[in-house]
Short mmCIF file of C-alpha atoms and ligand atoms in Angstrom, two decimals:
data_model
loop_
_atom_site.label_atom_id
_atom_site.label_comp_id
_atom_site.label_asym_id
_atom_site.label_seq_id
_atom_site.Cartn_x
_atom_site.Cartn_y
_atom_site.Cartn_z
CA UNK A 1370 -24.68 25.43 -14.50
CA UNK A 1371 -28.33 26.26 -14.24
CA UNK A 1372 -29.19 25.18 -17.76
CA UNK A 1373 -31.70 22.64 -16.53
CA UNK A 1374 -34.28 24.19 -14.24
CA UNK A 1375 -34.69 22.47 -10.88
CA UNK A 1376 -38.29 21.25 -10.61
CA UNK A 1377 -40.41 23.53 -8.45
CA UNK A 1378 -43.60 22.91 -6.51
CA UNK A 1379 -45.65 24.29 -9.38
CA UNK A 1380 -43.89 22.12 -11.99
CA UNK A 1381 -44.71 19.05 -10.00
CA UNK A 1382 -48.36 20.07 -9.84
CA UNK A 1383 -48.19 20.86 -6.15
CA UNK A 1384 -50.66 23.17 -4.51
CA UNK A 1385 -48.45 25.54 -2.62
CA UNK A 1386 -45.88 28.06 -3.84
CA UNK A 1387 -43.73 30.52 -1.86
CA UNK A 1388 -45.52 33.79 -1.33
CA UNK A 1389 -48.98 32.19 -1.08
CA UNK A 1390 -50.71 32.98 2.20
CA UNK A 1391 -51.59 29.30 2.49
CA UNK A 1392 -47.91 28.44 2.17
CA UNK A 1393 -47.06 30.65 5.17
CA UNK A 1394 -49.84 28.96 7.15
CA UNK A 1395 -48.59 25.53 6.17
CA UNK A 1396 -45.03 26.44 7.24
CA UNK A 1397 -46.36 27.64 10.61
CA UNK A 1398 -48.05 24.25 10.98
CA UNK A 1399 -44.76 22.48 10.17
CA UNK A 1400 -42.93 24.53 12.83
CA UNK A 1401 -45.47 23.28 15.34
CA UNK A 1402 -44.75 19.66 14.37
CA UNK A 1403 -40.95 19.66 14.00
CA UNK A 1404 -38.46 21.78 15.98
CA UNK A 1405 -35.63 22.09 13.41
CA UNK A 1406 -37.28 24.29 10.75
CA UNK A 1407 -35.17 27.12 9.32
CA UNK A 1408 -35.95 29.82 6.75
CA UNK A 1409 -32.64 31.62 7.32
CA UNK A 1410 -31.43 32.68 3.85
CA UNK A 1411 -27.87 31.44 4.56
CA UNK A 1412 -29.19 27.99 5.57
CA UNK A 1413 -31.43 27.84 2.49
CA UNK A 1414 -28.64 28.86 0.11
CA UNK A 1415 -26.28 26.26 1.60
CA UNK A 1416 -28.93 23.54 1.34
CA UNK A 1417 -29.97 24.39 -2.23
CA UNK A 1418 -27.19 22.60 -4.11
CA UNK A 1419 -24.62 19.81 -4.06
CA UNK A 1420 -21.12 19.42 -5.52
CA UNK A 1421 -22.33 19.13 -9.12
CA UNK A 1422 -21.97 22.87 -9.67
CA UNK A 1423 -25.70 23.11 -10.52
CA UNK A 1424 -27.40 26.15 -8.96
CA UNK A 1425 -31.23 26.28 -8.95
CA UNK A 1426 -33.09 29.43 -9.89
CA UNK A 1427 -33.86 30.29 -6.30
CA UNK A 1428 -33.58 28.92 -2.77
CA UNK A 1429 -35.89 26.28 -1.29
CA UNK A 1430 -38.78 27.39 0.94
CA UNK A 1431 -37.45 25.88 4.18
CA UNK A 1432 -34.86 23.58 5.66
CA UNK A 1433 -35.89 20.90 8.14
CA UNK A 1434 -33.06 19.51 10.25
CA UNK A 1435 -34.40 16.14 11.38
CA UNK A 1436 -33.48 15.35 14.98
CA UNK A 1437 -34.97 11.84 14.90
CA UNK A 1438 -37.02 9.51 12.74
CA UNK A 1439 -40.26 10.95 14.16
CA UNK A 1440 -39.33 14.33 12.65
CA UNK A 1441 -39.03 12.62 9.27
CA UNK A 1442 -42.47 10.98 9.68
CA UNK A 1443 -44.03 14.31 10.69
CA UNK A 1444 -42.36 16.23 7.84
CA UNK A 1445 -43.45 13.76 5.16
CA UNK A 1446 -46.97 13.46 6.59
CA UNK A 1447 -47.21 17.28 6.48
CA UNK A 1448 -45.70 17.42 2.97
CA UNK A 1449 -48.27 14.88 1.73
CA UNK A 1450 -51.17 16.80 3.25
CA UNK A 1451 -49.99 20.03 1.62
CA UNK A 1452 -48.41 18.45 -1.46
CA UNK A 1453 -45.05 20.08 -0.92
CA UNK A 1454 -41.96 18.52 -2.57
CA UNK A 1455 -39.27 17.27 -0.16
CA UNK A 1456 -35.59 16.92 -1.07
CA UNK A 1457 -33.74 14.59 1.32
CA UNK A 1458 -30.18 15.64 1.99
CA UNK A 1459 -27.11 14.01 3.54
CA UNK A 1460 -23.81 15.87 3.19
CA UNK A 1461 -24.59 17.42 -0.20
CA UNK A 1462 -21.46 15.86 -1.72
CA UNK A 1463 -23.34 14.39 -4.69
CA UNK A 1464 -22.11 15.11 -8.20
CA UNK A 1465 -25.36 14.64 -10.16
CA UNK A 1466 -27.57 17.43 -8.81
CA UNK A 1467 -29.74 14.92 -6.92
CA UNK A 1468 -29.86 16.96 -3.72
CA UNK A 1469 -30.54 20.26 -5.54
CA UNK A 1470 -33.64 22.03 -4.14
CA UNK A 1471 -35.35 24.95 -5.86
CA UNK A 1472 -38.22 27.33 -4.97
CA UNK A 1473 -41.19 25.74 -3.22
CA UNK A 1474 -39.33 22.65 -2.04
CA UNK A 1475 -38.46 21.69 1.53
CA UNK A 1476 -34.99 20.32 2.20
CA UNK A 1477 -35.01 17.47 4.73
CA UNK A 1478 -31.51 17.32 6.21
CA UNK A 1479 -30.66 13.90 7.69
CA UNK A 1480 -27.08 14.71 8.72
CA UNK A 1481 -28.08 15.18 12.37
CA UNK A 1482 -29.18 11.53 12.67
CA UNK A 1483 -25.55 10.53 13.06
CA UNK A 1484 -25.45 7.73 15.60
CA UNK A 1485 -23.88 4.32 15.13
CA UNK A 1486 -26.65 2.51 16.98
CA UNK A 1487 -24.74 -0.73 17.46
CA UNK A 1488 -21.97 -2.87 16.04
CA UNK A 1489 -22.41 -6.63 15.96
CA UNK A 1490 -18.91 -7.89 15.16
CA UNK A 1491 -19.76 -11.59 15.54
CA UNK A 1492 -22.63 -11.29 13.07
CA UNK A 1493 -20.69 -8.88 10.82
CA UNK A 1494 -23.09 -5.98 10.72
CA UNK A 1495 -23.77 -2.52 12.09
CA UNK A 1496 -27.02 -0.67 12.68
CA UNK A 1497 -26.61 3.02 11.85
CA UNK A 1498 -28.53 6.24 11.42
CA UNK A 1499 -28.36 7.77 7.95
CA UNK A 1500 -26.27 10.81 8.87
CA UNK A 1501 -23.25 8.78 9.98
CA UNK A 1502 -20.22 9.88 7.97
CA UNK A 1503 -18.96 6.93 5.92
CA UNK A 1504 -15.37 7.03 7.20
CA UNK A 1505 -16.59 7.20 10.83
CA UNK A 1506 -18.39 3.87 10.45
CA UNK A 1507 -15.30 2.38 8.82
CA UNK A 1508 -13.07 3.61 11.67
CA UNK A 1509 -15.47 2.33 14.36
CA UNK A 1510 -15.51 -1.09 12.65
CA UNK A 1511 -11.69 -1.26 12.65
CA UNK A 1512 -11.69 -1.49 16.43
CA UNK A 1513 -13.27 -4.95 15.91
CA UNK A 1514 -10.96 -6.02 13.07
CA UNK A 1515 -13.69 -5.23 10.54
CA UNK A 1516 -14.31 -2.58 7.88
CA UNK A 1517 -17.23 -0.96 6.10
CA UNK A 1518 -16.10 -1.65 2.54
CA UNK A 1519 -17.78 0.95 0.23
CA UNK A 1520 -15.27 3.84 0.14
CA UNK A 1521 -16.26 6.66 -2.24
CA UNK A 1522 -13.58 9.34 -2.71
CA UNK A 1523 -15.85 11.53 -0.55
CA UNK A 1524 -15.67 9.03 2.34
CA UNK A 1525 -14.64 11.70 4.89
CA UNK A 1526 -17.69 13.87 4.16
CA UNK A 1527 -20.47 11.76 2.62
CA UNK A 1528 -23.14 10.10 4.76
CA UNK A 1529 -24.27 6.48 4.79
CA UNK A 1530 -27.80 7.66 3.86
CA UNK A 1531 -26.46 9.53 0.83
CA UNK A 1532 -24.29 6.53 -0.12
CA UNK A 1533 -27.35 4.27 0.07
CA UNK A 1534 -29.50 6.68 -1.95
CA UNK A 1535 -26.85 6.92 -4.70
CA UNK A 1536 -25.58 3.33 -4.42
CA UNK A 1537 -22.08 4.75 -4.08
CA UNK A 1538 -18.93 2.89 -5.10
CA UNK A 1539 -15.22 3.35 -4.51
CA UNK A 1540 -11.77 1.85 -4.76
CA UNK A 1541 -12.50 -1.22 -2.61
CA UNK A 1542 -15.64 -2.07 -4.56
CA UNK A 1543 -13.76 -4.25 -7.07
CA UNK A 1544 -13.42 -6.78 -4.24
CA UNK A 1545 -16.38 -6.13 -1.99
CA UNK A 1546 -19.06 -4.74 -4.30
CA UNK A 1547 -20.88 -1.40 -4.12
CA UNK A 1548 -23.15 0.00 -1.42
CA UNK A 1549 -26.05 -2.20 -2.57
CA UNK A 1550 -23.94 -5.26 -1.69
CA UNK A 1551 -23.34 -3.90 1.82
CA UNK A 1552 -26.95 -3.08 2.79
CA UNK A 1553 -28.82 -5.85 4.60
CA UNK A 1554 -31.89 -3.90 5.60
CA UNK A 1555 -33.38 -0.43 5.79
CA UNK A 1556 -35.72 1.61 7.92
CA UNK A 1557 -37.52 3.94 5.58
CA UNK A 1558 -40.20 6.61 5.88
CA UNK A 1559 -42.47 6.61 2.83
CA UNK A 1560 -43.90 9.67 1.14
CA UNK A 1561 -47.08 9.60 3.25
CA UNK A 1562 -45.12 9.48 6.50
CA UNK A 1563 -45.50 5.76 7.24
CA UNK A 1564 -42.43 3.86 8.33
CA UNK A 1565 -41.40 0.45 6.97
CA UNK A 1566 -38.53 -1.91 7.60
CA UNK A 1567 -36.98 -4.00 4.83
CA UNK A 1568 -34.50 -6.86 4.87
CA UNK A 1569 -33.15 -8.69 7.90
CA UNK A 1570 -30.11 -8.78 10.20
CA UNK A 1571 -29.06 -12.14 8.80
CA UNK A 1572 -26.52 -12.32 5.99
CA UNK A 1573 -29.04 -14.23 3.84
CA UNK A 1574 -32.75 -13.46 3.55
CA UNK A 1575 -35.17 -14.01 0.69
CA UNK A 1576 -38.56 -13.14 2.19
CA UNK A 1577 -40.75 -11.02 -0.03
CA UNK A 1578 -39.78 -8.64 -2.82
CA UNK A 1579 -36.24 -7.25 -2.49
CA UNK A 1580 -37.37 -3.80 -1.36
CA UNK A 1581 -33.94 -3.06 0.10
CA UNK A 1582 -32.34 -3.28 -3.35
CA UNK A 1583 -35.13 -1.22 -4.89
CA UNK A 1584 -34.56 1.58 -2.39
CA UNK A 1585 -30.78 1.54 -2.69
CA UNK A 1586 -29.85 3.93 -5.53
CA UNK A 1587 -33.32 5.50 -5.66
CA UNK A 1588 -31.86 8.96 -4.98
CA UNK A 1589 -34.43 9.96 -2.40
CA UNK A 1590 -37.35 9.50 -4.80
CA UNK A 1591 -39.02 6.46 -3.18
CA UNK A 1592 -38.46 6.91 0.56
CA UNK A 1593 -36.27 8.52 3.18
CA UNK A 1594 -33.74 6.27 4.88
CA UNK A 1595 -33.83 6.74 8.68
CA UNK A 1596 -31.86 3.64 9.61
CA UNK A 1597 -29.73 0.97 7.95
CA UNK A 1598 -28.28 -2.42 8.77
CA UNK A 1599 -25.04 -2.71 6.86
CA UNK A 1600 -22.58 -5.53 6.33
CA UNK A 1601 -19.08 -5.34 7.79
CA UNK A 1602 -16.27 -7.45 6.36
CA UNK A 1603 -12.84 -8.39 7.73
CA UNK A 1604 -10.52 -5.39 7.64
CA UNK A 1605 -7.67 -5.34 5.15
CA UNK A 1606 -4.61 -7.19 6.46
CA UNK A 1607 -1.16 -7.83 5.04
CA UNK A 1608 -1.86 -5.46 2.14
CA UNK A 1609 0.64 -5.42 -0.72
CA UNK A 1610 0.64 -2.77 -3.43
CA UNK A 1611 1.84 -3.34 -6.99
CA UNK A 1612 2.26 -0.66 -9.63
CA UNK A 1613 3.09 -0.99 -13.31
CA UNK A 1614 3.92 1.79 -15.72
CA UNK A 1615 2.91 0.82 -19.27
CA UNK A 1616 3.73 2.22 -22.71
CA UNK A 1617 0.04 2.75 -23.52
CA UNK A 1618 -3.48 2.49 -22.15
CA UNK A 1619 -3.95 -0.62 -24.33
CA UNK A 1620 -1.10 -2.41 -22.56
CA UNK A 1621 -2.35 -1.34 -19.12
CA UNK A 1622 -5.95 -2.31 -19.85
CA UNK A 1623 -4.86 -5.71 -21.24
CA UNK A 1624 -2.88 -6.32 -18.03
CA UNK A 1625 -5.88 -5.32 -15.88
CA UNK A 1626 -8.16 -7.67 -17.85
CA UNK A 1627 -5.67 -10.50 -17.43
CA UNK A 1628 -5.47 -9.93 -13.66
CA UNK A 1629 -9.24 -10.30 -13.35
CA UNK A 1630 -9.39 -13.25 -15.77
CA UNK A 1631 -6.69 -15.03 -13.73
CA UNK A 1632 -9.15 -15.42 -10.86
CA UNK A 1633 -7.45 -12.95 -8.54
CA UNK A 1634 -9.80 -10.46 -6.91
CA UNK A 1635 -7.58 -7.51 -6.04
CA UNK A 1636 -8.59 -5.11 -3.29
CA UNK A 1637 -7.94 -2.25 -5.72
CA UNK A 1638 -7.14 -2.03 -9.44
CA UNK A 1639 -6.87 1.53 -10.73
CA UNK A 1640 -5.73 2.93 -14.09
CA UNK A 1641 -4.48 6.46 -14.81
CA UNK A 1642 -4.11 7.77 -18.39
CA UNK A 1643 -1.26 9.86 -19.84
CA UNK A 1644 -3.04 13.20 -19.42
CA UNK A 1645 -3.63 12.46 -15.73
CA UNK A 1646 0.01 11.44 -15.31
CA UNK A 1647 1.11 14.78 -16.82
CA UNK A 1648 -1.16 16.67 -14.40
CA UNK A 1649 0.29 14.65 -11.50
CA UNK A 1650 3.86 15.40 -12.60
CA UNK A 1651 3.06 19.12 -12.70
CA UNK A 1652 1.61 19.09 -9.20
CA UNK A 1653 3.88 16.57 -7.50
CA UNK A 1654 7.18 17.05 -9.35
CA UNK A 1655 7.20 13.36 -10.36
CA UNK A 1656 8.19 11.92 -13.75
CA UNK A 1657 5.32 9.43 -14.22
CA UNK A 1658 4.51 10.59 -17.76
CA UNK A 1659 8.14 10.15 -18.83
CA UNK A 1660 8.23 6.56 -17.55
CA UNK A 1661 5.03 5.50 -19.29
CA UNK A 1662 1.75 6.38 -20.98
CA UNK A 1663 -0.52 4.72 -18.39
CA UNK A 1664 -0.18 3.57 -14.80
CA UNK A 1665 -1.90 0.63 -13.09
CA UNK A 1666 -2.10 0.45 -9.30
CA UNK A 1667 -3.19 -2.85 -7.73
CA UNK A 1668 -3.51 -3.85 -4.10
CA UNK A 1669 -4.00 -7.30 -2.62
CA UNK A 1670 -4.83 -8.13 0.97
CA UNK A 1671 -5.71 -11.07 3.19
CA UNK A 1672 -4.07 -14.45 3.71
CA UNK A 1673 -3.22 -14.87 -0.01
CA UNK A 1674 -1.96 -11.30 -0.45
CA UNK A 1675 1.68 -12.16 -1.16
CA UNK A 1676 0.92 -14.88 -3.71
CA UNK A 1677 -1.66 -12.71 -5.45
CA UNK A 1678 0.68 -9.70 -5.53
CA UNK A 1679 3.43 -11.85 -7.08
CA UNK A 1680 1.00 -13.13 -9.69
CA UNK A 1681 -0.13 -9.59 -10.53
CA UNK A 1682 3.48 -8.39 -10.78
CA UNK A 1683 4.13 -11.33 -13.15
CA UNK A 1684 1.21 -10.28 -15.37
CA UNK A 1685 2.46 -6.67 -15.37
CA UNK A 1686 6.02 -7.78 -16.24
CA UNK A 1687 4.80 -9.51 -19.40
CA UNK A 1688 4.15 -6.00 -20.72
CA UNK A 1689 6.56 -3.67 -18.89
CA UNK A 1690 9.76 -3.64 -16.85
CA UNK A 1691 8.60 -0.70 -14.74
CA UNK A 1692 6.96 -2.68 -11.91
CA UNK A 1693 7.16 -1.85 -8.20
CA UNK A 1694 5.84 -3.92 -5.31
CA UNK A 1695 5.74 -3.18 -1.60
CA UNK A 1696 4.13 -4.47 1.56
CA UNK A 1697 5.57 -1.69 3.67
CA UNK A 1698 2.66 0.59 4.63
CA UNK A 1699 4.62 3.82 4.12
CA UNK A 1700 6.09 2.75 0.77
CA UNK A 1701 2.72 1.36 -0.33
CA UNK A 1702 0.99 4.64 0.50
CA UNK A 1703 3.60 6.39 -1.65
CA UNK A 1704 2.71 4.07 -4.56
CA UNK A 1705 -1.02 4.74 -4.13
CA UNK A 1706 -0.46 8.48 -3.80
CA UNK A 1707 -0.72 8.95 -7.58
CA UNK A 1708 -4.30 7.66 -7.47
CA UNK A 1709 -5.27 9.73 -4.43
CA UNK A 1710 -3.79 12.90 -5.98
CA UNK A 1711 -5.24 12.30 -9.46
CA UNK A 1712 -8.32 14.51 -8.99
CA UNK A 1713 -6.55 17.27 -7.01
CA UNK A 1714 -3.85 17.46 -9.68
CA UNK A 1715 -6.45 17.98 -12.39
CA UNK A 1716 -8.44 20.43 -10.25
CA UNK A 1717 -5.21 22.42 -9.81
CA UNK A 1718 -5.60 23.29 -13.53
CA UNK A 1719 -9.09 24.78 -13.14
CA UNK A 1720 -12.78 23.94 -12.59
CA UNK A 1721 -13.83 20.47 -13.66
CA UNK A 1722 -16.85 18.33 -14.48
CA UNK A 1723 -16.46 14.87 -12.90
CA UNK A 1724 -18.04 12.11 -15.01
CA UNK A 1725 -18.45 8.43 -14.25
CA UNK A 1726 -19.33 6.22 -17.21
CA UNK A 1727 -18.89 2.45 -17.04
CA UNK A 1728 -18.16 -0.06 -19.82
CA UNK A 1729 -17.60 -3.82 -19.97
CA UNK A 1730 -14.05 -4.37 -18.66
CA UNK A 1731 -12.89 -5.70 -22.03
CA UNK A 1732 -13.84 -2.37 -23.68
CA UNK A 1733 -11.84 -0.25 -21.21
CA UNK A 1734 -8.88 0.50 -23.51
CA UNK A 1735 -11.21 1.40 -26.39
CA UNK A 1736 -13.18 3.69 -24.10
CA UNK A 1737 -10.10 5.54 -22.76
CA UNK A 1738 -8.63 5.87 -26.25
CA UNK A 1739 -11.90 7.18 -27.72
CA UNK A 1740 -12.33 9.71 -24.91
CA UNK A 1741 -8.86 10.99 -25.91
CA UNK A 1742 -10.02 11.30 -29.55
CA UNK A 1743 -13.20 13.12 -28.48
CA UNK A 1744 -11.10 15.56 -26.44
CA UNK A 1745 -8.76 16.20 -29.42
CA UNK A 1746 -11.74 16.80 -31.74
CA UNK A 1747 -13.69 19.17 -29.44
CA UNK A 1748 -10.64 20.98 -28.08
CA UNK A 1749 -11.83 20.40 -24.50
CA UNK A 1750 -9.21 18.79 -22.26
CA UNK A 1751 -10.33 15.49 -20.70
CA UNK A 1752 -8.32 13.45 -18.20
CA UNK A 1753 -9.22 9.84 -17.41
CA UNK A 1754 -8.65 7.66 -14.39
CA UNK A 1755 -10.55 4.44 -13.96
CA UNK A 1756 -11.57 1.74 -11.53
CA UNK A 1757 -10.14 -0.72 -14.06
CA UNK A 1758 -11.32 -3.79 -12.20
CA UNK A 1759 -14.94 -2.63 -12.50
CA UNK A 1760 -14.78 -0.94 -15.92
CA UNK A 1761 -15.70 2.46 -14.42
CA UNK A 1762 -14.05 5.49 -16.04
CA UNK A 1763 -13.90 8.97 -14.58
CA UNK A 1764 -13.48 11.28 -17.56
CA UNK A 1765 -12.65 14.60 -15.91
CA UNK A 1766 -13.61 17.46 -18.21
CA UNK A 1767 -11.52 20.58 -17.63
CA UNK A 1768 -13.82 23.61 -17.75
CA UNK A 1769 -11.22 26.24 -16.95
CA UNK A 1770 -12.95 29.55 -17.66
CA UNK A 1771 -15.70 27.99 -19.77
CA UNK A 1772 -19.25 27.82 -18.36
CA UNK A 1773 -20.52 24.26 -17.90
CA UNK A 1774 -23.10 24.88 -20.63
CA UNK A 1775 -20.41 25.88 -23.14
CA UNK A 1776 -21.37 24.15 -26.44
CA UNK A 1777 -17.96 22.45 -26.78
CA UNK A 1778 -18.22 21.12 -23.20
CA UNK A 1779 -21.75 19.86 -23.78
CA UNK A 1780 -20.69 18.23 -27.05
CA UNK A 1781 -17.76 16.56 -25.26
CA UNK A 1782 -19.94 15.25 -22.45
CA UNK A 1783 -22.67 14.09 -24.84
CA UNK A 1784 -20.17 12.20 -26.97
CA UNK A 1785 -18.69 10.54 -23.88
CA UNK A 1786 -22.16 9.37 -22.75
CA UNK A 1787 -22.94 8.11 -26.26
CA UNK A 1788 -19.68 6.20 -26.23
CA UNK A 1789 -20.59 4.50 -22.95
CA UNK A 1790 -23.89 3.29 -24.45
CA UNK A 1791 -22.30 2.24 -27.75
CA UNK A 1792 -19.81 0.10 -25.86
CA UNK A 1793 -22.63 -1.63 -23.95
CA UNK A 1794 -22.09 0.31 -20.73
CA UNK A 1795 -23.93 2.94 -18.71
CA UNK A 1796 -23.94 6.73 -18.37
CA UNK A 1797 -23.34 6.49 -14.64
CA UNK A 1798 -21.24 3.87 -12.91
CA UNK A 1799 -21.52 5.36 -9.41
CA UNK A 1800 -22.61 9.00 -9.07
CA UNK A 1801 -26.23 8.53 -10.06
CA UNK A 1802 -28.64 10.31 -12.39
CA UNK A 1803 -29.88 13.27 -10.33
CA UNK A 1804 -30.98 16.18 -12.45
CA UNK A 1805 -28.06 16.15 -14.80
CA UNK A 1806 -28.34 12.79 -16.52
CA UNK A 1807 -32.11 12.28 -16.79
CA UNK A 1808 -32.23 12.65 -20.55
CA UNK A 1809 -29.38 10.16 -20.83
CA UNK A 1810 -31.03 7.73 -18.44
CA UNK A 1811 -34.09 7.69 -20.69
CA UNK A 1812 -31.89 6.92 -23.67
CA UNK A 1813 -30.14 4.16 -21.77
CA UNK A 1814 -33.30 2.52 -20.42
CA UNK A 1815 -35.66 2.87 -23.38
CA UNK A 1816 -39.41 3.63 -23.15
CA UNK A 1817 -40.57 0.32 -21.62
CA UNK A 1818 -38.11 0.45 -18.71
CA UNK A 1819 -38.77 4.19 -18.17
CA UNK A 1820 -42.47 3.42 -17.97
CA UNK A 1821 -41.80 0.68 -15.40
CA UNK A 1822 -39.73 3.17 -13.34
CA UNK A 1823 -42.66 5.64 -13.51
CA UNK A 1824 -45.15 3.02 -12.35
CA UNK A 1825 -42.92 2.07 -9.40
CA UNK A 1826 -42.55 5.73 -8.49
CA UNK A 1827 -46.31 6.25 -8.71
CA UNK A 1828 -46.97 3.20 -6.48
CA UNK A 1829 -44.64 4.44 -3.72
CA UNK A 1830 -45.12 8.18 -4.09
CA UNK A 1831 -48.44 8.82 -5.82
CA UNK A 1832 -48.41 12.57 -5.05
CA UNK A 1833 -44.85 13.01 -6.38
CA UNK A 1834 -43.66 14.51 -3.08
CA UNK A 1835 -40.23 12.89 -2.87
CA UNK A 1836 -37.43 14.62 -4.77
CA UNK A 1837 -39.59 15.22 -7.89
CA UNK A 1838 -37.79 15.51 -11.21
CA UNK A 1839 -34.74 13.61 -10.05
CA UNK A 1840 -33.43 10.18 -10.91
CA UNK A 1841 -36.07 9.00 -13.36
C1 FAD B 94 -14.44 14.70 -4.07
C2 FAD B 94 -15.59 13.76 -4.30
C3 FAD B 94 -15.33 12.43 -4.58
C4 FAD B 94 -16.38 11.56 -4.80
N1 FAD B 94 -16.09 10.26 -5.04
C5 FAD B 94 -17.09 9.38 -5.24
C6 FAD B 94 -16.79 8.00 -5.48
O1 FAD B 94 -15.63 7.58 -5.52
N2 FAD B 94 -17.84 7.16 -5.67
C7 FAD B 94 -19.13 7.58 -5.63
O2 FAD B 94 -20.03 6.77 -5.79
N3 FAD B 94 -19.44 8.87 -5.41
C8 FAD B 94 -18.46 9.77 -5.20
N4 FAD B 94 -18.75 11.10 -4.99
C9 FAD B 94 -20.17 11.54 -5.01
C10 FAD B 94 -20.90 11.61 -3.64
O3 FAD B 94 -19.99 11.80 -2.59
C11 FAD B 94 -21.73 10.36 -3.40
O4 FAD B 94 -22.78 10.37 -4.35
C12 FAD B 94 -22.32 10.24 -2.00
O5 FAD B 94 -22.95 8.97 -1.88
C13 FAD B 94 -23.35 11.32 -1.66
O6 FAD B 94 -23.57 11.28 -0.23
P1 FAD B 94 -24.18 12.57 0.52
O7 FAD B 94 -24.37 12.19 1.93
O8 FAD B 94 -23.33 13.73 0.27
O9 FAD B 94 -25.57 12.71 -0.20
P2 FAD B 94 -26.24 14.01 -0.85
O10 FAD B 94 -25.36 14.60 -1.89
O11 FAD B 94 -26.71 14.90 0.24
O12 FAD B 94 -27.51 13.36 -1.55
C14 FAD B 94 -27.35 12.49 -2.64
C15 FAD B 94 -28.72 11.84 -2.95
O13 FAD B 94 -29.11 11.04 -1.86
C16 FAD B 94 -30.39 11.45 -1.36
N5 FAD B 94 -30.35 11.22 0.09
C17 FAD B 94 -29.42 11.66 0.97
N6 FAD B 94 -29.69 11.17 2.19
C18 FAD B 94 -30.82 10.40 2.08
C19 FAD B 94 -31.60 9.65 2.98
N7 FAD B 94 -31.27 9.53 4.28
N8 FAD B 94 -32.69 8.99 2.50
C20 FAD B 94 -33.02 9.08 1.19
N9 FAD B 94 -32.34 9.79 0.30
C21 FAD B 94 -31.24 10.44 0.75
C22 FAD B 94 -30.53 12.89 -1.80
O14 FAD B 94 -31.90 13.26 -1.94
C23 FAD B 94 -29.84 12.84 -3.15
O15 FAD B 94 -30.75 12.29 -4.09
C24 FAD B 94 -17.73 12.02 -4.77
C25 FAD B 94 -17.99 13.35 -4.48
C26 FAD B 94 -16.95 14.23 -4.26
C27 FAD B 94 -17.26 15.66 -3.93
#
C-alpha cells in the first residue's frame, strides 16, 4: 500500500540524507550518546511500518531503542542539532501509518521503557512508563480492585505510550471515555530534547493551558511521552451481559439509541451487521444470520448492574423476542464471543482494511445502511461492526486479492469517509490520522483549523523533527 510516499528527511527540508558522509558522522555521534542504536537491516525493516499495511519506499536510517528517558532527551537533542526526523514507536500496532518510517528517519522505540512505576490505589492512579503493554497495566490494577479502562482490541500488544499518542478507544469507552479521559498528566520530551511535565496527580486540576489534552492524540508530532499518570477506576463487578438479535440494523440501532437515552450507561454496547453475522456463522458454525439481521451486545456492571440489564432487556424486547441475558461469567463470555470473533471471522476471508469512522449516535442506522449500499455499488465487500454507544463504526473492507490502491477499494473508502462527514461525524473515531487520512483530515477540519494545527506544530517543533508528515 505504498501509494502515499512516507516523508523522508529531504522532503521535510532536513539537512542529512542516508549516504551522505555527514550522515555517517552524525550517526557515529549518536552511538556515542545513546547505547541502543541499531542499523541492522532486519531491525530497520521491522521498525519501518505498522499494522496499516503501508510499506515505505525504503528502511529508516537507524533504530534507537531507548533504555530510559535520558536516551530520549539525548536522541531528540541530537536530532535537532542535525535536523533528522524522528518517528516515535510503541508496539507498531497502529492502523493509520502513523509509526511508518522511511529513508533518512530515525525510529525511536519506546517499548523498552516498560515499568509500572507505582500504583496509588487510594488515589486511583498509576504512574507508568510509555512502553507498558496496556493489558499489563489493567491486570496489575485488578490486584487492587481497579482497572485501566481504555481497552483497544489490541490491548495485549499495544503500549500505553501508543494509546496516548493515538487517543485510543475500545469497548469499555462507552462508559469510561477514551484514553484522553484517563490521562491525568504526562512527562514529555520536546523536539529540542527538553523535558516537561504536564497535569497533576490529583483527579481535578485546572492550572495553565491543558497541555495534557493537546499532547494526547498528537501521534508523536508534538513530543515524546516518557511517563504518564493515568486514572484507574473500580474494576467491573457483577457484570451482566444482554444480547438481542434484531430483524434489521434500523431496529438494533433504535434499541441502542433508546438504551442511551434512558440514562443507562452500559459498560459495553456493540452492534454487528448482517454481513458480519454471516462471516461469524461461517467461522464459528453458528446461525446468527438466520436468527436476525443485526446483533446488539450490551454489558452492565456495578451495583446497579441487574436493574440496568433488566431495563436494557426490556428495551430490546420491544423490538425482538430473541433476547438472552446472563450474569454467569462463562455464559456471558459465550454471548460476547460474537463481538470478539467479528474481526477474525472477516479476516478469515482474506486481507482487510480496518476503518473507524464515527457519526452522531442517532445517525448510526443510516450510516450502516449506506455503507451497505456503497458496498453493493462498488462491488467491494464491506462488513460493519460498531461501538453503538459511541457512534463509532468499523467498516471492514475486504481486499482479498486486490491491492489496497485498487480503484474500487479507494472509491469505497472515499465514499465511506465522505459519508461520515455528511452525517456530521469524523473520518477517524479512534485509530488516528497517521499518513493515510491526512487529506481527509484537511477536508474535515477546513483551512482555518488546519492553519491553527500548523501553528501549534511550529510552536512546539519549529524544525519539524517529530514524525513529520503525519497527523496534520
Ligand atoms: C487487531 C487490532 C485491533 C485494534 N483495535 C483498536 C481499538 O479497538 N481501538 C483503537 O483505538 N485502536 C485499535 N487498534 C490500533 C492500535 O492498536 C492503536 O492505535 C494503539 O494505540 C497503537 O499503540 P502502539 O503502541 O502500537 O503504537 P504505535 O503503532 O507504535 O504508534 C502509534 C502512534 O503513536 C506514536 N507513539 C508511540 N509511542 C509514543 C510515545 N511514547 N510518545 C509519543 N508518540 C508515540 C507513534 O509515533 C505513532 O504516531 C487496533 C490495532 C490492531 C492491530
